[in-house]
Structures are given as structure tokens and as C-alpha cells.
């Protein structure tokens, strides 16, 4: 049975003795430590008898040391060896003074930040290669045994990442096409070449804006969602539980998200193309009085399908990059909410940066191929 901490202070032959009893622990201490400190007037002259102490932890040892003046000479303490050892450890910890952190200034601090940035860059690259290795292994296992493919979450994610995103993609690209048409009509009218607004709208929408706007919207919508979902599971140790049960998290969590984006981004890109052309056609009809029939016929005669397929061929690459960044950031989440917030933010920023960079690379490639 636990006994509360207590003590008796006696005077004999000019020497004060504090006989402690009970449990000098965090739970049994109560106010005994404060009473002991108040009762001991001359800590250096008091002898402590701890033989009656049942249990003692660091909280009780600190209270005893505080009453004894933060240091207890072994000659003034009578206790069991384990209690003496605990008092020695706590006393040594009390005497340690924290060393002030000296932060480098000026040029040295700049070099340190650059070095840390380079190290983090290589570390991030290594983590990306590890992630791709796990993902390719999961893909290989699913190809070898199609029964391992999880169709239910894949279809559900196709609906959430694809069909549910269709309205916002269509509305955004509709207004993008309308803005491009309005700018083109205003500028080309000054040169008497307003009819070429149709070519401007068709090439810009089918070649660039359809996939670019779709990918950026999905980077903010799906990449953050993937990072938050997987990150919350990682934070709650659900991913560790899956591994203990023999379930590969890359098969169960990452692969369905990859498949969902690979299946839905081409469809969303096609919808974005139609919406962008519709927005441009409406502005051209209202501002330049060019009929929809003329607009569509000029698109077919002077633009063709080459620019459309150039935009569509970017879709699988963008899907892979968005899914990879979102899932990888989710798998890197730690055990705190702050880490989850940082990773979700990083997933959106990294995905948008990667989308713009990849689009620029595609532009250079098609420029060299003269397409």
C-alpha cells in the first residue's frame, strides 16, 4: 500500500536529524518537500535518515536535495545504496549548467546555410530514389499477380481525384480561354488580323493551358489530399500497423493513387480543352462577331490535332509527378501535427514547381523536334 511522504525533524546532542518515511515519489510526495525545506533552517548541518523511505524517484530525490541545499554529503545521509545512487545522479544533473548556443554570424552563417541546403538536397534526392524503388517493386508485384491490385480504392480515388475535380477544371479553363480570346481580340484588331484570334486560342488552349491548368489544380487538390491522408495514417502509426500485418503500404496506399491520377488526368485534360475552346469561342462570337461554325471550321483547317496530342501526351507525366510528390511527402510525415502541416505544404509547392519545370522541358523538346 502506498504511503504518503512524511518526515520527523529531531534535535539530539546539538545535531538535527530528519527521518524520512513513506513514498517519496511524484505521486506520494504531495507537499512534503515544501514542508521539509521550510523546516530545515540550516541545511548544511542536518543529517538525513532515509532508511524509512519505501520508494523514491527523481521527484522525491530532487525535493530531498533542495531541502539539503542542492548537495548532500554522503556522511550526512543514511540510506540504501540505490537511494544514494539516485541522489547522486539527480545532484549531478542539478549542478550541470546549460551551455549557451553560439550561433555563427556573417559569412560563416551563410556558408553553413548553403551547406545544410546542399546536404538536404542530396538527402531529398536519395529519399526520392528509395520511394521510386519501393513503388516500382509494388508495380512489378501487381503486374506479376494482378489479383494484388486493389480495385475498390482505385475506383473510389478515380471518382474523388477525377470526376469530383471536373467542375472546377472546366470552369477555370473556360475563363482562361475567354481571357486569352479577349486579349487576342484587343491586340490583333489594331493590326486588322482579328481573325487570327482563333488560332491563338486553339494553340494556347490545346497545347499548354489545358494540361497546365489541370495539373496545377490537381497539385493543389489531389497532391495535398494524398499527403494529408497518408500523413495522418503515418502519424497515427497505421502505416506501421499495416507493415506488422504483412501489408505493403506502397501497394495499399500509393499504387491506387498513382493509378487513379493516371486514369483521370487525360480525361480532365480533354474536358479542360473543350471548356477552354468554348470560352474562347464565346468571346470571339460576342466581341468579333465570328460565328461558332466559323470558329470550329478554322480550328479544324488551320490547327488540326497535332497541338491537341501534344497537350495530351503531357498528361501521364504530370499525373505521375503529382501522385509521386503527394504520396512521398505523406510517407515522410513524423509523429506530430507540425510535421503533417509542413509536408502537406511542401507537397503543393513541390508539385507546382515540378509541373512548370516539366512543361518547360516539354516545350524545349518539341521546339527541337520542330513540332
Coordinates of C-alpha atoms in Angstrom, one line a residue:
X1 CA 0.0 0.0 0.0
X2 CA 1.3 3.4 -0.9
X3 CA 2.1 5.7 2.0
X4 CA 2.4 9.5 1.6
X5 CA 5.8 11.0 2.1
X6 CA 6.4 12.4 5.6
X7 CA 9.3 13.3 7.9
X8 CA 10.2 13.9 11.5
X9 CA 12.8 16.5 12.5
X10 CA 14.6 15.9 15.8
X11 CA 17.4 17.5 17.8
X12 CA 19.9 15.4 19.7
X13 CA 23.3 16.3 21.1
X14 CA 23.2 19.6 19.1
X15 CA 22.6 17.8 15.8
X16 CA 19.4 17.9 13.7
X17 CA 18.2 14.7 12.1
X18 CA 15.4 14.5 9.5
X19 CA 13.9 11.0 9.5
X20 CA 12.0 10.5 6.2
X21 CA 9.3 7.9 5.7
X22 CA 6.7 6.8 3.2
X23 CA 6.9 7.0 -0.6
X24 CA 9.0 10.0 -1.9
X25 CA 7.7 9.7 -5.4
X26 CA 5.9 12.1 -7.7
X27 CA 2.5 10.6 -6.7
X28 CA 3.1 10.3 -2.9
X29 CA 5.2 13.5 -2.4
X30 CA 2.3 16.0 -2.1
X31 CA 3.6 19.0 -0.1
X32 CA 6.2 17.0 2.0
X33 CA 9.1 18.5 0.0
X34 CA 8.0 22.1 0.7
X35 CA 7.4 21.4 4.4
X36 CA 10.8 19.7 4.6
X37 CA 12.5 22.7 3.0
X38 CA 10.7 25.1 5.4
X39 CA 11.6 23.0 8.5
X40 CA 15.3 22.8 7.8
X41 CA 16.8 26.1 8.8
X42 CA 20.5 25.1 8.3
X43 CA 20.7 22.6 5.5
X44 CA 24.4 22.0 5.8
X45 CA 24.1 20.9 9.5
X46 CA 21.2 18.5 9.1
X47 CA 21.6 14.7 8.9
X48 CA 19.1 12.9 6.7
X49 CA 17.9 9.4 7.6
X50 CA 16.3 7.8 4.6
X51 CA 16.2 4.2 5.8
X52 CA 12.4 4.6 6.4
X53 CA 11.7 5.6 2.8
X54 CA 9.8 2.9 0.9
X55 CA 10.2 4.2 -2.6
X56 CA 12.0 7.1 -4.1
X57 CA 12.1 8.6 -7.6
X58 CA 13.7 11.6 -9.2
X59 CA 10.9 13.9 -7.9
X60 CA 11.5 12.8 -4.4
X61 CA 15.3 12.9 -4.7
X62 CA 15.1 16.5 -6.0
X63 CA 12.9 17.5 -3.1
X64 CA 15.4 16.0 -0.6
X65 CA 18.3 17.7 -2.3
X66 CA 16.5 21.0 -2.4
X67 CA 16.0 20.7 1.4
X68 CA 19.6 19.8 1.9
X69 CA 21.0 22.7 -0.1
X70 CA 21.2 21.1 -3.6
X71 CA 24.1 18.9 -2.4
X72 CA 24.2 16.1 0.1
X73 CA 27.5 14.8 1.6
X74 CA 27.5 11.1 1.9
X75 CA 28.4 11.5 5.5
X76 CA 25.2 13.3 6.2
X77 CA 22.9 10.7 4.6
X78 CA 22.0 7.3 5.8
X79 CA 20.1 5.4 3.1
X80 CA 20.0 2.2 1.0
X81 CA 22.6 2.0 -1.8
X82 CA 20.1 2.5 -4.6
X83 CA 18.7 5.6 -3.0
X84 CA 22.2 7.0 -2.5
X85 CA 22.9 6.4 -6.2
X86 CA 19.7 8.2 -7.2
X87 CA 20.6 11.2 -5.1
X88 CA 24.0 11.3 -6.7
X89 CA 22.6 11.2 -10.2
X90 CA 19.9 13.9 -9.5
X91 CA 22.5 16.0 -7.7
X92 CA 24.9 15.8 -10.7
X93 CA 22.1 16.8 -13.0
X94 CA 21.2 19.8 -10.9
X95 CA 24.8 21.1 -11.0
X96 CA 25.0 20.9 -14.8
X97 CA 24.6 24.4 -16.3
X98 CA 23.2 24.6 -19.9
X99 CA 25.8 25.7 -22.4
X100 CA 24.7 28.7 -24.4
X101 CA 24.3 28.0 -28.1
X102 CA 26.7 30.2 -30.1
X103 CA 25.1 31.0 -33.4
X104 CA 27.6 31.8 -36.2
X105 CA 27.2 35.2 -37.8
X106 CA 28.0 36.8 -41.1
X107 CA 29.8 34.8 -43.8
X108 CA 30.2 31.7 -41.7
X109 CA 26.4 31.5 -41.2
X110 CA 25.8 31.9 -44.9
X111 CA 28.2 29.1 -45.7
X112 CA 26.5 26.9 -43.0
X113 CA 23.1 27.5 -44.5
X114 CA 24.4 26.7 -48.0
X115 CA 26.0 23.5 -46.8
X116 CA 22.8 22.4 -45.0
X117 CA 20.8 23.2 -48.1
X118 CA 23.1 21.1 -50.3
X119 CA 23.0 18.3 -47.8
X120 CA 19.2 18.4 -47.6
X121 CA 19.0 18.4 -51.4
X122 CA 21.1 15.2 -51.7
X123 CA 19.1 13.7 -48.8
X124 CA 15.9 14.5 -50.6
X125 CA 17.1 13.0 -53.8
X126 CA 18.2 9.8 -52.1
X127 CA 14.7 9.6 -50.4
X128 CA 13.1 10.1 -53.8
X129 CA 15.1 7.2 -55.3
X130 CA 14.1 5.0 -52.3
X131 CA 10.5 5.9 -52.8
X132 CA 10.6 5.1 -56.5
X133 CA 12.3 1.8 -55.8
X134 CA 9.5 0.8 -53.4
X135 CA 6.9 1.9 -55.9
X136 CA 8.5 0.1 -58.8
X137 CA 8.7 -3.1 -56.7
X138 CA 5.0 -2.8 -55.9
X139 CA 4.1 -2.2 -59.6
X140 CA 6.2 -5.3 -60.5
X141 CA 4.4 -7.5 -58.0
X142 CA 1.0 -6.3 -59.2
X143 CA 1.9 -6.9 -62.8
X144 CA 3.1 -10.4 -61.9
X145 CA 0.0 -11.1 -59.9
X146 CA -3.0 -8.9 -61.0
X147 CA -5.0 -10.2 -58.1
X148 CA -2.9 -8.0 -55.8
X149 CA -4.4 -4.8 -57.4
X150 CA -6.8 -3.1 -55.1
X151 CA -9.6 -2.1 -57.5
X152 CA -12.1 -0.7 -54.9
X153 CA -9.8 2.1 -53.6
X154 CA -8.6 2.8 -57.1
X155 CA -12.1 3.3 -58.4
X156 CA -13.0 5.4 -55.4
X157 CA -9.9 7.6 -55.8
X158 CA -10.7 8.0 -59.5
X159 CA -14.0 9.5 -58.5
X160 CA -12.5 11.8 -55.8
X161 CA -9.5 12.9 -57.8
X162 CA -11.1 12.9 -61.3
X163 CA -14.9 13.2 -61.5
X164 CA -15.2 15.5 -58.5
X165 CA -12.5 17.8 -59.9
X166 CA -14.2 18.1 -63.3
X167 CA -16.4 21.1 -62.5
X168 CA -13.5 23.3 -61.1
X169 CA -11.2 22.3 -64.0
X170 CA -13.9 23.1 -66.6
X171 CA -14.8 26.5 -65.1
X172 CA -11.2 27.5 -64.7
X173 CA -10.2 26.7 -68.2
X174 CA -13.4 28.2 -69.6
X175 CA -12.4 31.6 -68.1
X176 CA -8.7 31.1 -69.2
X177 CA -9.9 30.6 -72.8
X178 CA -12.1 33.6 -72.5
X179 CA -9.3 35.8 -71.2
X180 CA -6.9 34.6 -73.9
X181 CA -9.6 35.4 -76.6
X182 CA -10.3 38.8 -75.2
X183 CA -6.6 39.8 -75.1
X184 CA -6.0 38.4 -78.6
X185 CA -9.0 40.2 -80.0
X186 CA -8.0 43.5 -78.5
X187 CA -4.4 43.3 -79.7
X188 CA -4.9 41.8 -83.1
X189 CA -7.7 44.2 -84.0
X190 CA -5.2 47.0 -84.1
X191 CA -3.4 45.2 -86.9
X192 CA -6.6 44.1 -88.7
X193 CA -5.8 40.5 -88.0
X194 CA -8.6 39.7 -85.5
X195 CA -9.4 36.5 -87.4
X196 CA -6.2 35.0 -86.1
X197 CA -7.6 35.1 -82.6
X198 CA -9.0 31.7 -83.4
X199 CA -5.5 30.2 -84.0
X200 CA -4.2 31.9 -80.8
X201 CA -7.0 30.4 -78.7
X202 CA -6.7 27.0 -80.3
X203 CA -2.9 26.6 -80.0
X204 CA -2.7 28.1 -76.5
X205 CA -5.6 26.1 -75.0
X206 CA -4.9 22.7 -76.7
X207 CA -1.1 22.8 -76.4
X208 CA -0.5 24.5 -73.0
X209 CA -3.3 25.8 -70.9
X210 CA -5.4 22.6 -70.8
X211 CA -2.8 20.3 -69.2
X212 CA -1.1 23.2 -67.3
X213 CA -4.2 24.4 -65.5
X214 CA -5.4 20.8 -64.9
X215 CA -2.1 19.8 -63.4
X216 CA -1.8 22.9 -61.2
X217 CA -5.4 22.4 -59.9
X218 CA -4.8 18.8 -59.1
X219 CA -1.5 19.7 -57.4
X220 CA -3.4 21.9 -55.0
X221 CA -6.3 19.5 -54.7
X222 CA -5.0 15.9 -55.0
X223 CA -1.3 16.2 -54.0
X224 CA -2.3 17.9 -50.7
X225 CA -5.1 15.4 -50.2
X226 CA -2.7 12.4 -50.7
X227 CA -0.1 13.9 -48.4
X228 CA -2.7 14.6 -45.7
X229 CA -4.3 11.2 -45.9
X230 CA -1.2 9.1 -45.9
X231 CA 0.5 11.5 -43.4
X232 CA -2.3 11.2 -40.9
X233 CA -2.1 7.4 -41.1
X234 CA 1.6 7.6 -40.6
X235 CA 1.2 10.0 -37.7
X236 CA -1.3 7.6 -36.1
X237 CA 1.0 4.6 -36.7
X238 CA -1.5 3.0 -39.0
X239 CA 1.2 2.5 -41.7
X240 CA 3.4 0.7 -39.1
X241 CA 0.5 -1.5 -38.2
X242 CA 0.0 -2.4 -41.9
X243 CA 3.6 -3.4 -42.1
X244 CA 3.3 -5.5 -39.0
X245 CA 0.3 -7.3 -40.5
X246 CA 2.3 -8.0 -43.7
X247 CA 0.5 -5.4 -45.9
X248 CA 2.8 -3.4 -48.1
X249 CA 1.7 0.3 -47.7
X250 CA 3.0 1.1 -51.2
X251 CA 0.6 -1.5 -52.7
X252 CA -2.3 -0.4 -50.4
X253 CA -1.9 3.3 -50.3
X254 CA 0.5 4.7 -53.0
X255 CA -0.3 2.5 -56.0
X256 CA -4.1 3.1 -56.1
X257 CA -3.4 6.9 -56.0
X258 CA -0.9 6.6 -58.9
X259 CA -3.4 4.6 -60.9
X260 CA -6.3 7.0 -60.2
X261 CA -4.4 10.0 -61.4
X262 CA -3.0 8.2 -64.4
X263 CA -6.6 7.3 -65.4
X264 CA -8.3 10.6 -64.7
X265 CA -5.8 13.3 -65.8
X266 CA -6.2 12.5 -69.5
X267 CA -10.0 12.8 -69.1
X268 CA -9.7 16.0 -67.2
X269 CA -7.3 17.4 -69.8
X270 CA -9.8 16.6 -72.6
X271 CA -12.6 18.3 -70.6
X272 CA -10.3 21.3 -70.0
X273 CA -9.6 21.6 -73.7
X274 CA -13.3 21.6 -74.6
X275 CA -14.0 24.2 -71.8
X276 CA -11.2 26.5 -72.9
X277 CA -12.2 26.4 -76.5
X278 CA -15.8 27.1 -75.5
X279 CA -14.8 30.1 -73.5
X280 CA -12.7 31.5 -76.4
X281 CA -15.4 30.7 -78.9
X282 CA -17.9 32.6 -76.8
X283 CA -15.7 35.7 -76.6
X284 CA -14.9 35.7 -80.3
X285 CA -18.6 35.4 -81.1
X286 CA -19.6 38.3 -78.9
X287 CA -16.6 40.6 -79.5
X288 CA -15.6 39.9 -83.1
X289 CA -18.9 38.6 -84.4
X290 CA -17.3 35.4 -85.7
X291 CA -19.8 32.6 -85.6
X292 CA -19.1 29.3 -83.7
X293 CA -19.3 27.5 -87.1
X294 CA -16.5 29.6 -88.5
X295 CA -14.5 29.2 -85.2
X296 CA -14.7 25.4 -85.3
X297 CA -14.0 25.2 -89.0
X298 CA -10.9 27.4 -88.7
X299 CA -9.7 25.2 -85.8
X300 CA -10.0 22.1 -88.0
X301 CA -8.5 23.6 -91.1
X302 CA -5.6 25.6 -89.6
X303 CA -4.7 23.9 -86.3
X304 CA -5.6 20.2 -86.6
X305 CA -5.0 17.6 -84.0
X306 CA -1.2 17.9 -83.6
X307 CA -1.4 20.5 -80.9
X308 CA -4.1 18.6 -79.1
X309 CA -2.0 15.4 -78.9
X310 CA 1.0 17.5 -77.8
X311 CA -1.1 18.6 -74.8
X312 CA -2.5 15.2 -74.1
X313 CA 0.9 13.4 -74.1
X314 CA 2.0 15.5 -71.1
X315 CA -0.9 14.2 -69.0
X316 CA 0.6 10.9 -67.9
X317 CA 3.9 12.5 -66.9
X318 CA 2.1 15.2 -64.9
X319 CA -0.1 12.6 -63.2
X320 CA 2.9 10.5 -62.2
X321 CA 4.7 13.6 -60.8
X322 CA 1.7 14.9 -58.8
X323 CA 1.0 11.4 -57.3
X324 CA 4.6 10.7 -56.5
X325 CA 5.2 14.1 -54.7
X326 CA 1.9 13.9 -52.8
X327 CA 2.4 10.3 -51.6
X328 CA 6.1 10.7 -50.9
X329 CA 5.5 13.7 -48.7
X330 CA 2.8 11.8 -46.9
X331 CA 5.2 8.9 -46.2
X332 CA 7.7 11.4 -44.7
X333 CA 5.4 12.7 -42.1
X334 CA 6.6 12.4 -38.5
X335 CA 4.6 11.9 -35.3
X336 CA 3.4 15.4 -34.8
X337 CA 0.9 17.7 -36.4
X338 CA 3.6 20.3 -37.3
X339 CA 5.3 17.8 -39.5
X340 CA 2.0 17.0 -41.2
X341 CA 1.4 20.6 -42.0
X342 CA 4.9 21.1 -43.3
X343 CA 4.7 18.1 -45.6
X344 CA 1.2 19.0 -47.0
X345 CA 2.5 22.5 -47.8
X346 CA 5.7 21.0 -49.3
X347 CA 3.6 18.6 -51.5
X348 CA 1.7 21.5 -53.1
X349 CA 4.8 23.7 -53.6
X350 CA 7.0 20.9 -55.0
X351 CA 4.2 19.7 -57.3
X352 CA 3.5 23.1 -58.8
X353 CA 7.3 23.7 -59.3
X354 CA 7.7 20.3 -60.9
X355 CA 4.8 20.9 -63.2
X356 CA 6.1 24.2 -64.5
X357 CA 9.6 22.8 -64.9
X358 CA 8.4 19.7 -66.8
X359 CA 6.2 21.9 -69.1
X360 CA 9.3 24.0 -69.9
X361 CA 11.3 20.8 -70.7
X362 CA 8.5 19.6 -73.0
X363 CA 8.4 23.0 -74.7
X364 CA 12.2 22.7 -75.4
X365 CA 11.9 19.2 -76.7
X366 CA 9.0 20.0 -79.1
X367 CA 10.9 23.1 -80.2
X368 CA 14.0 20.9 -81.1
X369 CA 11.7 18.4 -82.8
X370 CA 10.0 21.3 -84.7
X371 CA 6.6 20.2 -83.7

